[in-house]
Amino acid sequence: MKQRIRQQRLRRFKMNIPLILMFVPVIMFYLTFRYAPIGGLVMAFKDYNFYDGLWNSPWVGFQHFQTLFSDPRTVEIIRNTLFLSLLSIIIGFPIPIILAIMLNEVRNMAFKRTVQTVIYMPHFFSWVIIAMMIMTVFSLENGIVNRWVEAWTGAPYPFMYNKGSWVAVFVGSGIWKDMGFNAIIFLAALTTIDPSQYEAAQMDGASKMRQIWHVTLPGIRSTIILLLILSMGRVMEVGFDQVYMLQNSNVNEIADVISTYIYRTGLQGAQFSLTTAMGLFESLVAFILIFSANYIARRFNEGLW
């Protein structure tokens, strides 16, 4: 009996060898660029210098963490990161869902494909291009929007130099760039819903909105919760490219986040141990948030694990 089971496992392994070989590069990528760098976190507990190297630099324990959290600016940077990230999730997370539902209801395939192409395209632009487009639209001197504003009010409005409007532009640009690409996942989830459920709802006299509320959204609930859990793990990650390309000295009080702090202090200021401590703190908070979100989801039988 054991011999037969062993032969079946060996036969199954041989059948899956092509798939395993295809998966090897993925494993190597994560081992090289995700797991191997974890060893460098020891730098947060050392006074790192190039001469002694990573392992021979003097051990200082939690000194860098004490320095980090005794600086009032650190609290402001963490607050800015949380504010911008949570605002982007709260406002931006539902939009791909709404967009996917709207596209799913379109019956003209030519129109549907055209819209999909237009809304997917910004995802493939770099933030350098997106930032230049935003400056062209909202520039104080010759921006398209400010030409209209000046024609109506007599004076242009400093969209990129006012904190409130800068936050609106920041969140809006992030949503515009990624909403089309994120909608692909929800469109794929919508295809798994049994059409007979819509037919039954129509026979019961349910309107289109009722069908969306009672059939569509419950049908993709597990996908929504899965992506929401994953997004909670990125709460402490405000994209460096986006912030760096859009920020200016007038809005630094709200635009200075963890990623820009690490770039400025770690790379430009060569304080590698201090910024490694900040990165470790960022990862720890993300770890706690994603496990907390998954714990809450499991209470409703929808956890990721």
PDB file of C-alpha atoms in Angstrom:
ATOM      1  CA  MET A   1       0.000   0.000   0.000  1.00  0.00           C
ATOM      2  CA  LYS A   2       2.768   2.425   0.989  1.00  0.00           C
ATOM      3  CA  GLN A   3       4.693   1.475  -2.132  1.00  0.00           C
ATOM      4  CA  ARG A   4       1.664   2.314  -4.301  1.00  0.00           C
ATOM      5  CA  ILE A   5       1.195   5.691  -2.604  1.00  0.00           C
ATOM      6  CA  ARG A   6       4.896   6.450  -3.086  1.00  0.00           C
ATOM      7  CA  GLN A   7       4.647   5.583  -6.791  1.00  0.00           C
ATOM      8  CA  GLN A   8       1.576   7.790  -7.218  1.00  0.00           C
ATOM      9  CA  ARG A   9       3.363  10.727  -5.587  1.00  0.00           C
ATOM     10  CA  LEU A  10       6.432  10.168  -7.778  1.00  0.00           C
ATOM     11  CA  ARG A  11       4.241   9.983 -10.896  1.00  0.00           C
ATOM     12  CA  ARG A  12       2.423  13.190  -9.887  1.00  0.00           C
ATOM     13  CA  PHE A  13       5.756  14.914  -9.244  1.00  0.00           C
ATOM     14  CA  LYS A  14       7.059  13.933 -12.697  1.00  0.00           C
ATOM     15  CA  MET A  15       3.868  15.228 -14.315  1.00  0.00           C
ATOM     16  CA  ASN A  16       4.294  18.598 -12.574  1.00  0.00           C
ATOM     17  CA  ILE A  17       8.010  19.056 -13.349  1.00  0.00           C
ATOM     18  CA  PRO A  18       7.319  21.622 -16.145  1.00  0.00           C
ATOM     19  CA  LEU A  19       5.175  23.684 -13.777  1.00  0.00           C
ATOM     20  CA  ILE A  20       7.788  23.449 -11.033  1.00  0.00           C
ATOM     21  CA  LEU A  21      10.520  24.620 -13.430  1.00  0.00           C
ATOM     22  CA  MET A  22       8.343  27.569 -14.435  1.00  0.00           C
ATOM     23  CA  PHE A  23       7.922  28.465 -10.757  1.00  0.00           C
ATOM     24  CA  VAL A  24      11.668  28.352  -9.962  1.00  0.00           C
ATOM     25  CA  PRO A  25      12.392  31.934 -11.227  1.00  0.00           C
ATOM     26  CA  VAL A  26       9.576  33.237  -9.021  1.00  0.00           C
ATOM     27  CA  ILE A  27      11.045  31.453  -5.994  1.00  0.00           C
ATOM     28  CA  MET A  28      14.515  32.795  -6.790  1.00  0.00           C
ATOM     29  CA  PHE A  29      13.166  36.326  -7.147  1.00  0.00           C
ATOM     30  CA  TYR A  30      11.506  36.282  -3.729  1.00  0.00           C
ATOM     31  CA  LEU A  31      14.476  34.594  -2.067  1.00  0.00           C
ATOM     32  CA  THR A  32      16.893  37.147  -3.542  1.00  0.00           C
ATOM     33  CA  PHE A  33      14.932  40.388  -3.300  1.00  0.00           C
ATOM     34  CA  ARG A  34      12.446  39.721  -0.484  1.00  0.00           C
ATOM     35  CA  TYR A  35      13.885  37.270   2.048  1.00  0.00           C
ATOM     36  CA  ALA A  36      17.674  37.720   1.770  1.00  0.00           C
ATOM     37  CA  PRO A  37      17.507  41.492   2.556  1.00  0.00           C
ATOM     38  CA  ILE A  38      15.731  40.716   5.834  1.00  0.00           C
ATOM     39  CA  GLY A  39      19.159  39.950   7.302  1.00  0.00           C
ATOM     40  CA  GLY A  40      20.076  43.595   6.766  1.00  0.00           C
ATOM     41  CA  LEU A  41      17.542  44.652   9.399  1.00  0.00           C
ATOM     42  CA  VAL A  42      20.249  44.020  11.985  1.00  0.00           C
ATOM     43  CA  MET A  43      21.608  47.392  10.845  1.00  0.00           C
ATOM     44  CA  ALA A  44      18.818  49.044  12.887  1.00  0.00           C
ATOM     45  CA  PHE A  45      20.523  47.788  16.060  1.00  0.00           C
ATOM     46  CA  LYS A  46      24.060  48.728  15.050  1.00  0.00           C
ATOM     47  CA  ASP A  47      26.002  51.925  14.409  1.00  0.00           C
ATOM     48  CA  TYR A  48      26.673  50.995  10.798  1.00  0.00           C
ATOM     49  CA  ASN A  49      29.685  52.335   8.916  1.00  0.00           C
ATOM     50  CA  PHE A  50      31.298  51.303   5.647  1.00  0.00           C
ATOM     51  CA  TYR A  51      34.672  50.514   7.200  1.00  0.00           C
ATOM     52  CA  ASP A  52      33.403  47.881   9.681  1.00  0.00           C
ATOM     53  CA  GLY A  53      30.646  46.585   7.431  1.00  0.00           C
ATOM     54  CA  LEU A  54      27.288  45.162   8.414  1.00  0.00           C
ATOM     55  CA  TRP A  55      28.425  42.426  10.803  1.00  0.00           C
ATOM     56  CA  ASN A  56      31.395  44.168  12.450  1.00  0.00           C
ATOM     57  CA  SER A  57      29.784  47.552  13.126  1.00  0.00           C
ATOM     58  CA  PRO A  58      29.327  48.243  16.867  1.00  0.00           C
ATOM     59  CA  TRP A  59      26.096  47.064  18.486  1.00  0.00           C
ATOM     60  CA  VAL A  60      23.975  49.881  19.967  1.00  0.00           C
ATOM     61  CA  GLY A  61      20.688  48.092  20.729  1.00  0.00           C
ATOM     62  CA  PHE A  62      17.610  50.320  20.637  1.00  0.00           C
ATOM     63  CA  GLN A  63      19.542  53.583  20.535  1.00  0.00           C
ATOM     64  CA  HIS A  64      18.359  54.451  17.020  1.00  0.00           C
ATOM     65  CA  PHE A  65      14.741  53.807  17.946  1.00  0.00           C
ATOM     66  CA  GLN A  66      15.113  56.129  20.951  1.00  0.00           C
ATOM     67  CA  THR A  67      16.638  58.802  18.718  1.00  0.00           C
ATOM     68  CA  LEU A  68      13.901  58.321  16.163  1.00  0.00           C
ATOM     69  CA  PHE A  69      10.945  58.633  18.506  1.00  0.00           C
ATOM     70  CA  SER A  70      12.452  61.437  20.590  1.00  0.00           C
ATOM     71  CA  ASP A  71      12.361  63.628  17.465  1.00  0.00           C
ATOM     72  CA  PRO A  72       9.003  65.490  17.185  1.00  0.00           C
ATOM     73  CA  ARG A  73       9.355  65.452  13.419  1.00  0.00           C
ATOM     74  CA  THR A  74       9.087  61.642  13.399  1.00  0.00           C
ATOM     75  CA  VAL A  75       5.554  61.735  14.809  1.00  0.00           C
ATOM     76  CA  GLU A  76       4.572  64.230  12.111  1.00  0.00           C
ATOM     77  CA  ILE A  77       6.058  62.050   9.366  1.00  0.00           C
ATOM     78  CA  ILE A  78       4.191  58.957  10.622  1.00  0.00           C
ATOM     79  CA  ARG A  79       0.979  60.976  10.914  1.00  0.00           C
ATOM     80  CA  ASN A  80       1.351  62.264   7.339  1.00  0.00           C
ATOM     81  CA  THR A  81       1.965  58.724   6.076  1.00  0.00           C
ATOM     82  CA  LEU A  82      -1.094  57.319   7.831  1.00  0.00           C
ATOM     83  CA  PHE A  83      -3.281  60.247   6.787  1.00  0.00           C
ATOM     84  CA  LEU A  84      -2.411  60.121   3.080  1.00  0.00           C
ATOM     85  CA  SER A  85      -2.503  56.329   2.914  1.00  0.00           C
ATOM     86  CA  LEU A  86      -5.797  55.864   4.773  1.00  0.00           C
ATOM     87  CA  LEU A  87      -7.401  58.682   2.800  1.00  0.00           C
ATOM     88  CA  SER A  88      -6.311  57.039  -0.458  1.00  0.00           C
ATOM     89  CA  ILE A  89      -7.753  53.685   0.669  1.00  0.00           C
ATOM     90  CA  ILE A  90     -11.039  55.096   1.991  1.00  0.00           C
ATOM     91  CA  ILE A  91     -11.703  57.168  -1.135  1.00  0.00           C
ATOM     92  CA  GLY A  92      -9.920  55.066  -3.735  1.00  0.00           C
ATOM     93  CA  PHE A  93     -10.783  51.483  -2.763  1.00  0.00           C
ATOM     94  CA  PRO A  94     -14.498  51.572  -3.733  1.00  0.00           C
ATOM     95  CA  ILE A  95     -13.892  53.282  -7.093  1.00  0.00           C
ATOM     96  CA  PRO A  96     -12.481  50.228  -8.978  1.00  0.00           C
ATOM     97  CA  ILE A  97     -15.422  48.194  -7.654  1.00  0.00           C
ATOM     98  CA  ILE A  98     -17.926  50.755  -8.950  1.00  0.00           C
ATOM     99  CA  LEU A  99     -16.016  51.003 -12.229  1.00  0.00           C
ATOM    100  CA  ALA A 100     -15.987  47.222 -12.691  1.00  0.00           C
ATOM    101  CA  ILE A 101     -19.733  46.978 -12.005  1.00  0.00           C
ATOM    102  CA  MET A 102     -20.449  49.779 -14.487  1.00  0.00           C
ATOM    103  CA  LEU A 103     -18.297  48.142 -17.176  1.00  0.00           C
ATOM    104  CA  ASN A 104     -19.934  44.797 -16.489  1.00  0.00           C
ATOM    105  CA  GLU A 105     -23.314  46.325 -17.280  1.00  0.00           C
ATOM    106  CA  VAL A 106     -22.203  47.687 -20.665  1.00  0.00           C
ATOM    107  CA  ARG A 107     -23.537  45.625 -23.562  1.00  0.00           C
ATOM    108  CA  ASN A 108     -21.881  47.515 -26.440  1.00  0.00           C
ATOM    109  CA  MET A 109     -18.582  45.627 -26.667  1.00  0.00           C
ATOM    110  CA  ALA A 110     -16.844  48.207 -28.870  1.00  0.00           C
ATOM    111  CA  PHE A 111     -17.632  50.973 -26.385  1.00  0.00           C
ATOM    112  CA  LYS A 112     -16.641  48.728 -23.469  1.00  0.00           C
ATOM    113  CA  ARG A 113     -13.240  47.876 -24.977  1.00  0.00           C
ATOM    114  CA  THR A 114     -12.570  51.533 -25.760  1.00  0.00           C
ATOM    115  CA  VAL A 115     -13.358  52.626 -22.209  1.00  0.00           C
ATOM    116  CA  GLN A 116     -11.257  49.815 -20.759  1.00  0.00           C
ATOM    117  CA  THR A 117      -8.260  50.821 -22.879  1.00  0.00           C
ATOM    118  CA  VAL A 118      -8.569  54.478 -21.890  1.00  0.00           C
ATOM    119  CA  ILE A 119      -8.848  53.832 -18.144  1.00  0.00           C
ATOM    120  CA  TYR A 120      -6.131  51.119 -18.081  1.00  0.00           C
ATOM    121  CA  MET A 121      -3.565  53.275 -19.882  1.00  0.00           C
ATOM    122  CA  PRO A 122      -2.518  55.585 -16.974  1.00  0.00           C
ATOM    123  CA  HIS A 123      -1.332  52.567 -14.965  1.00  0.00           C
ATOM    124  CA  PHE A 124       1.516  52.050 -17.441  1.00  0.00           C
ATOM    125  CA  PHE A 125       2.739  55.653 -17.231  1.00  0.00           C
ATOM    126  CA  SER A 126       5.563  56.427 -14.807  1.00  0.00           C
ATOM    127  CA  TRP A 127       4.983  59.013 -12.088  1.00  0.00           C
ATOM    128  CA  VAL A 128       7.367  61.332 -13.916  1.00  0.00           C
ATOM    129  CA  ILE A 129       4.920  61.480 -16.823  1.00  0.00           C
ATOM    130  CA  ILE A 130       1.879  61.677 -14.528  1.00  0.00           C
ATOM    131  CA  ALA A 131       3.469  64.512 -12.525  1.00  0.00           C
ATOM    132  CA  MET A 132       4.213  66.484 -15.688  1.00  0.00           C
ATOM    133  CA  MET A 133       0.606  66.042 -16.797  1.00  0.00           C
ATOM    134  CA  ILE A 134      -0.634  67.227 -13.398  1.00  0.00           C
ATOM    135  CA  MET A 135       1.637  70.269 -13.522  1.00  0.00           C
ATOM    136  CA  THR A 136       0.343  71.062 -16.991  1.00  0.00           C
ATOM    137  CA  VAL A 137      -3.231  70.951 -15.704  1.00  0.00           C
ATOM    138  CA  PHE A 138      -2.830  72.632 -12.287  1.00  0.00           C
ATOM    139  CA  SER A 139       0.180  74.920 -12.782  1.00  0.00           C
ATOM    140  CA  LEU A 140      -0.225  78.352 -11.167  1.00  0.00           C
ATOM    141  CA  GLU A 141       1.221  80.256 -14.106  1.00  0.00           C
ATOM    142  CA  ASN A 142      -0.218  78.564 -17.193  1.00  0.00           C
ATOM    143  CA  GLY A 143      -2.208  75.530 -16.042  1.00  0.00           C
ATOM    144  CA  ILE A 144      -5.348  74.643 -17.992  1.00  0.00           C
ATOM    145  CA  VAL A 145      -7.551  74.670 -14.894  1.00  0.00           C
ATOM    146  CA  ASN A 146      -6.126  77.964 -13.646  1.00  0.00           C
ATOM    147  CA  ARG A 147      -6.926  79.626 -16.960  1.00  0.00           C
ATOM    148  CA  TRP A 148     -10.589  78.862 -16.297  1.00  0.00           C
ATOM    149  CA  VAL A 149     -10.296  79.842 -12.644  1.00  0.00           C
ATOM    150  CA  GLU A 150      -8.649  83.124 -13.565  1.00  0.00           C
ATOM    151  CA  ALA A 151     -11.318  83.822 -16.167  1.00  0.00           C
ATOM    152  CA  TRP A 152     -14.065  83.269 -13.551  1.00  0.00           C
ATOM    153  CA  THR A 153     -12.491  84.793 -10.436  1.00  0.00           C
ATOM    154  CA  GLY A 154      -9.823  87.105 -11.801  1.00  0.00           C
ATOM    155  CA  ALA A 155      -6.935  85.331 -10.045  1.00  0.00           C
ATOM    156  CA  PRO A 156      -5.406  81.835 -10.328  1.00  0.00           C
ATOM    157  CA  TYR A 157      -5.588  79.385  -7.410  1.00  0.00           C
ATOM    158  CA  PRO A 158      -2.391  77.720  -6.050  1.00  0.00           C
ATOM    159  CA  PHE A 159      -3.591  74.108  -6.302  1.00  0.00           C
ATOM    160  CA  MET A 160      -0.107  72.626  -5.850  1.00  0.00           C
ATOM    161  CA  TYR A 161       0.954  75.057  -3.094  1.00  0.00           C
ATOM    162  CA  ASN A 162      -2.079  74.870  -0.814  1.00  0.00           C
ATOM    163  CA  LYS A 163      -2.128  71.917   1.586  1.00  0.00           C
ATOM    164  CA  GLY A 164      -5.801  71.065   1.176  1.00  0.00           C
ATOM    165  CA  SER A 165      -5.829  71.188  -2.619  1.00  0.00           C
ATOM    166  CA  TRP A 166      -2.454  69.380  -2.779  1.00  0.00           C
ATOM    167  CA  VAL A 167      -3.913  66.465  -0.800  1.00  0.00           C
ATOM    168  CA  ALA A 168      -6.904  66.385  -3.161  1.00  0.00           C
ATOM    169  CA  VAL A 169      -4.600  66.324  -6.209  1.00  0.00           C
ATOM    170  CA  PHE A 170      -2.396  63.659  -4.589  1.00  0.00           C
ATOM    171  CA  VAL A 171      -5.302  61.321  -3.779  1.00  0.00           C
ATOM    172  CA  GLY A 172      -7.066  61.995  -7.084  1.00  0.00           C
ATOM    173  CA  SER A 173      -3.967  61.336  -9.184  1.00  0.00           C
ATOM    174  CA  GLY A 174      -3.331  58.031  -7.395  1.00  0.00           C
ATOM    175  CA  ILE A 175      -6.920  56.919  -7.981  1.00  0.00           C
ATOM    176  CA  TRP A 176      -6.852  57.988 -11.634  1.00  0.00           C
ATOM    177  CA  LYS A 177      -3.592  56.136 -12.293  1.00  0.00           C
ATOM    178  CA  ASP A 178      -4.574  52.775 -10.800  1.00  0.00           C
ATOM    179  CA  MET A 179      -8.373  52.522 -10.851  1.00  0.00           C
ATOM    180  CA  GLY A 180      -8.563  50.963 -14.316  1.00  0.00           C
ATOM    181  CA  PHE A 181      -5.933  48.335 -13.621  1.00  0.00           C
ATOM    182  CA  ASN A 182      -7.435  47.462 -10.215  1.00  0.00           C
ATOM    183  CA  ALA A 183     -10.860  47.090 -11.816  1.00  0.00           C
ATOM    184  CA  ILE A 184      -9.534  44.089 -13.801  1.00  0.00           C
ATOM    185  CA  ILE A 185      -9.555  41.944 -10.668  1.00  0.00           C
ATOM    186  CA  PHE A 186     -13.164  42.814  -9.867  1.00  0.00           C
ATOM    187  CA  LEU A 187     -14.215  42.275 -13.497  1.00  0.00           C
ATOM    188  CA  ALA A 188     -12.706  38.789 -13.296  1.00  0.00           C
ATOM    189  CA  ALA A 189     -14.582  38.157 -10.027  1.00  0.00           C
ATOM    190  CA  LEU A 190     -17.860  39.287 -11.615  1.00  0.00           C
ATOM    191  CA  THR A 191     -17.583  36.565 -14.262  1.00  0.00           C
ATOM    192  CA  THR A 192     -17.897  33.906 -11.536  1.00  0.00           C
ATOM    193  CA  ILE A 193     -21.419  35.010 -10.542  1.00  0.00           C
ATOM    194  CA  ASP A 194     -24.116  32.636 -11.801  1.00  0.00           C
ATOM    195  CA  PRO A 195     -26.358  34.496 -14.332  1.00  0.00           C
ATOM    196  CA  SER A 196     -29.371  32.554 -13.039  1.00  0.00           C
ATOM    197  CA  GLN A 197     -29.175  34.629  -9.846  1.00  0.00           C
ATOM    198  CA  TYR A 198     -29.843  37.781 -11.865  1.00  0.00           C
ATOM    199  CA  GLU A 199     -32.712  36.045 -13.685  1.00  0.00           C
ATOM    200  CA  ALA A 200     -34.243  35.011 -10.373  1.00  0.00           C
ATOM    201  CA  ALA A 201     -33.891  38.559  -9.050  1.00  0.00           C
ATOM    202  CA  GLN A 202     -35.576  39.957 -12.178  1.00  0.00           C
ATOM    203  CA  MET A 203     -38.455  37.530 -11.800  1.00  0.00           C
ATOM    204  CA  ASP A 204     -38.873  38.759  -8.220  1.00  0.00           C
ATOM    205  CA  GLY A 205     -39.137  42.310  -9.542  1.00  0.00           C
ATOM    206  CA  ALA A 206     -35.730  43.537  -8.351  1.00  0.00           C
ATOM    207  CA  SER A 207     -34.498  46.723  -9.994  1.00  0.00           C
ATOM    208  CA  LYS A 208     -30.961  47.001 -11.389  1.00  0.00           C
ATOM    209  CA  MET A 209     -29.725  48.668  -8.207  1.00  0.00           C
ATOM    210  CA  ARG A 210     -31.324  45.931  -6.108  1.00  0.00           C
ATOM    211  CA  GLN A 211     -29.632  43.288  -8.255  1.00  0.00           C
ATOM    212  CA  ILE A 212     -26.262  44.973  -7.743  1.00  0.00           C
ATOM    213  CA  TRP A 213     -26.806  45.248  -3.979  1.00  0.00           C
ATOM    214  CA  HIS A 214     -28.174  41.736  -3.375  1.00  0.00           C
ATOM    215  CA  VAL A 215     -26.437  39.708  -6.119  1.00  0.00           C
ATOM    216  CA  THR A 216     -23.358  41.471  -7.494  1.00  0.00           C
ATOM    217  CA  LEU A 217     -21.753  42.753  -4.301  1.00  0.00           C
ATOM    218  CA  PRO A 218     -22.316  39.521  -2.293  1.00  0.00           C
ATOM    219  CA  GLY A 219     -20.930  37.598  -5.270  1.00  0.00           C
ATOM    220  CA  ILE A 220     -17.599  39.439  -5.155  1.00  0.00           C
ATOM    221  CA  ARG A 221     -17.501  39.944  -1.364  1.00  0.00           C
ATOM    222  CA  SER A 222     -14.614  37.512  -0.828  1.00  0.00           C
ATOM    223  CA  THR A 223     -12.521  39.308  -3.473  1.00  0.00           C
ATOM    224  CA  ILE A 224     -13.289  42.692  -1.917  1.00  0.00           C
ATOM    225  CA  ILE A 225     -12.267  41.496   1.548  1.00  0.00           C
ATOM    226  CA  LEU A 226      -9.114  39.826   0.206  1.00  0.00           C
ATOM    227  CA  LEU A 227      -7.927  43.007  -1.517  1.00  0.00           C
ATOM    228  CA  LEU A 228      -8.892  45.138   1.474  1.00  0.00           C
ATOM    229  CA  ILE A 229      -6.753  42.950   3.754  1.00  0.00           C
ATOM    230  CA  LEU A 230      -3.821  43.239   1.355  1.00  0.00           C
ATOM    231  CA  SER A 231      -4.271  47.013   1.112  1.00  0.00           C
ATOM    232  CA  MET A 232      -4.098  47.278   4.918  1.00  0.00           C
ATOM    233  CA  GLY A 233      -0.595  45.827   4.699  1.00  0.00           C
ATOM    234  CA  ARG A 234       0.382  48.816   2.560  1.00  0.00           C
ATOM    235  CA  VAL A 235      -1.027  51.492   4.873  1.00  0.00           C
ATOM    236  CA  MET A 236       2.466  52.603   5.912  1.00  0.00           C
ATOM    237  CA  GLU A 237       3.678  52.636   2.305  1.00  0.00           C
ATOM    238  CA  VAL A 238       2.947  55.889   0.535  1.00  0.00           C
ATOM    239  CA  GLY A 239       4.609  55.602  -2.862  1.00  0.00           C
ATOM    240  CA  PHE A 240       7.903  57.491  -2.954  1.00  0.00           C
ATOM    241  CA  ASP A 241       7.656  58.325  -6.668  1.00  0.00           C
ATOM    242  CA  GLN A 242       4.259  59.964  -6.353  1.00  0.00           C
ATOM    243  CA  VAL A 243       5.074  62.051  -3.280  1.00  0.00           C
ATOM    244  CA  TYR A 244       8.545  63.035  -4.445  1.00  0.00           C
ATOM    245  CA  MET A 245       7.371  64.165  -7.877  1.00  0.00           C
ATOM    246  CA  LEU A 246       4.407  66.172  -6.549  1.00  0.00           C
ATOM    247  CA  GLN A 247       5.755  67.698  -3.317  1.00  0.00           C
ATOM    248  CA  ASN A 248       7.247  71.172  -2.913  1.00  0.00           C
ATOM    249  CA  SER A 249       8.507  73.254   0.005  1.00  0.00           C
ATOM    250  CA  ASN A 250       5.086  74.861   0.574  1.00  0.00           C
ATOM    251  CA  VAL A 251       3.399  71.551   1.394  1.00  0.00           C
ATOM    252  CA  ASN A 252       6.251  69.689   3.103  1.00  0.00           C
ATOM    253  CA  GLU A 253       4.378  69.752   6.406  1.00  0.00           C
ATOM    254  CA  ILE A 254       1.775  67.390   4.930  1.00  0.00           C
ATOM    255  CA  ALA A 255       3.799  65.795   2.093  1.00  0.00           C
ATOM    256  CA  ASP A 256       6.824  64.574   4.076  1.00  0.00           C
ATOM    257  CA  VAL A 257       6.230  60.835   4.589  1.00  0.00           C
ATOM    258  CA  ILE A 258       8.284  57.823   5.650  1.00  0.00           C
ATOM    259  CA  SER A 259       9.575  57.059   2.141  1.00  0.00           C
ATOM    260  CA  THR A 260      10.812  60.620   1.570  1.00  0.00           C
ATOM    261  CA  TYR A 261      12.308  60.694   5.082  1.00  0.00           C
ATOM    262  CA  ILE A 262      14.259  57.490   4.363  1.00  0.00           C
ATOM    263  CA  TYR A 263      15.487  58.900   1.050  1.00  0.00           C
ATOM    264  CA  ARG A 264      16.512  62.239   2.558  1.00  0.00           C
ATOM    265  CA  THR A 265      18.018  60.968   5.806  1.00  0.00           C
ATOM    266  CA  GLY A 266      19.276  57.562   4.747  1.00  0.00           C
ATOM    267  CA  LEU A 267      20.548  58.014   1.199  1.00  0.00           C
ATOM    268  CA  GLN A 268      21.354  61.725   1.147  1.00  0.00           C
ATOM    269  CA  GLY A 269      22.346  62.007   4.829  1.00  0.00           C
ATOM    270  CA  ALA A 270      24.057  58.576   5.021  1.00  0.00           C
ATOM    271  CA  GLN A 271      22.279  57.734   8.332  1.00  0.00           C
ATOM    272  CA  PHE A 272      21.631  54.156   7.279  1.00  0.00           C
ATOM    273  CA  SER A 273      21.019  52.674  10.717  1.00  0.00           C
ATOM    274  CA  LEU A 274      18.492  55.359  11.680  1.00  0.00           C
ATOM    275  CA  THR A 275      16.446  54.912   8.528  1.00  0.00           C
ATOM    276  CA  THR A 276      16.652  51.114   8.809  1.00  0.00           C
ATOM    277  CA  ALA A 277      15.057  51.501  12.243  1.00  0.00           C
ATOM    278  CA  MET A 278      12.292  53.561  10.633  1.00  0.00           C
ATOM    279  CA  GLY A 279      11.824  50.921   7.933  1.00  0.00           C
ATOM    280  CA  LEU A 280      11.638  48.161  10.553  1.00  0.00           C
ATOM    281  CA  PHE A 281       9.007  50.129  12.461  1.00  0.00           C
ATOM    282  CA  GLU A 282       7.049  50.608   9.217  1.00  0.00           C
ATOM    283  CA  SER A 283       7.132  46.869   8.491  1.00  0.00           C
ATOM    284  CA  LEU A 284       6.086  45.993  12.046  1.00  0.00           C
ATOM    285  CA  VAL A 285       3.055  48.287  11.877  1.00  0.00           C
ATOM    286  CA  ALA A 286       2.079  46.835   8.479  1.00  0.00           C
ATOM    287  CA  PHE A 287       2.432  43.317   9.904  1.00  0.00           C
ATOM    288  CA  ILE A 288       0.126  44.138  12.818  1.00  0.00           C
ATOM    289  CA  LEU A 289      -2.441  45.835  10.564  1.00  0.00           C
ATOM    290  CA  ILE A 290      -2.673  43.002   8.059  1.00  0.00           C
ATOM    291  CA  PHE A 291      -3.052  40.377  10.790  1.00  0.00           C
ATOM    292  CA  SER A 292      -5.667  42.503  12.552  1.00  0.00           C
ATOM    293  CA  ALA A 293      -7.615  42.956   9.318  1.00  0.00           C
ATOM    294  CA  ASN A 294      -7.450  39.228   8.637  1.00  0.00           C
ATOM    295  CA  TYR A 295      -8.603  38.440  12.196  1.00  0.00           C
ATOM    296  CA  ILE A 296     -11.641  40.682  11.759  1.00  0.00           C
ATOM    297  CA  ALA A 297     -12.399  39.136   8.352  1.00  0.00           C
ATOM    298  CA  ARG A 298     -12.214  35.632   9.847  1.00  0.00           C
ATOM    299  CA  ARG A 299     -15.007  36.590  12.233  1.00  0.00           C
ATOM    300  CA  PHE A 300     -17.166  36.765   9.099  1.00  0.00           C
ATOM    301  CA  ASN A 301     -15.656  33.597   7.559  1.00  0.00           C
ATOM    302  CA  GLU A 302     -13.811  35.588   4.914  1.00  0.00           C
ATOM    303  CA  GLY A 303     -10.192  35.562   6.168  1.00  0.00           C
ATOM    304  CA  LEU A 304      -7.172  35.319   3.894  1.00  0.00           C
ATOM    305  CA  TRP A 305      -5.757  32.482   6.031  1.00  0.00           C
TER     306      TRP A 305
END
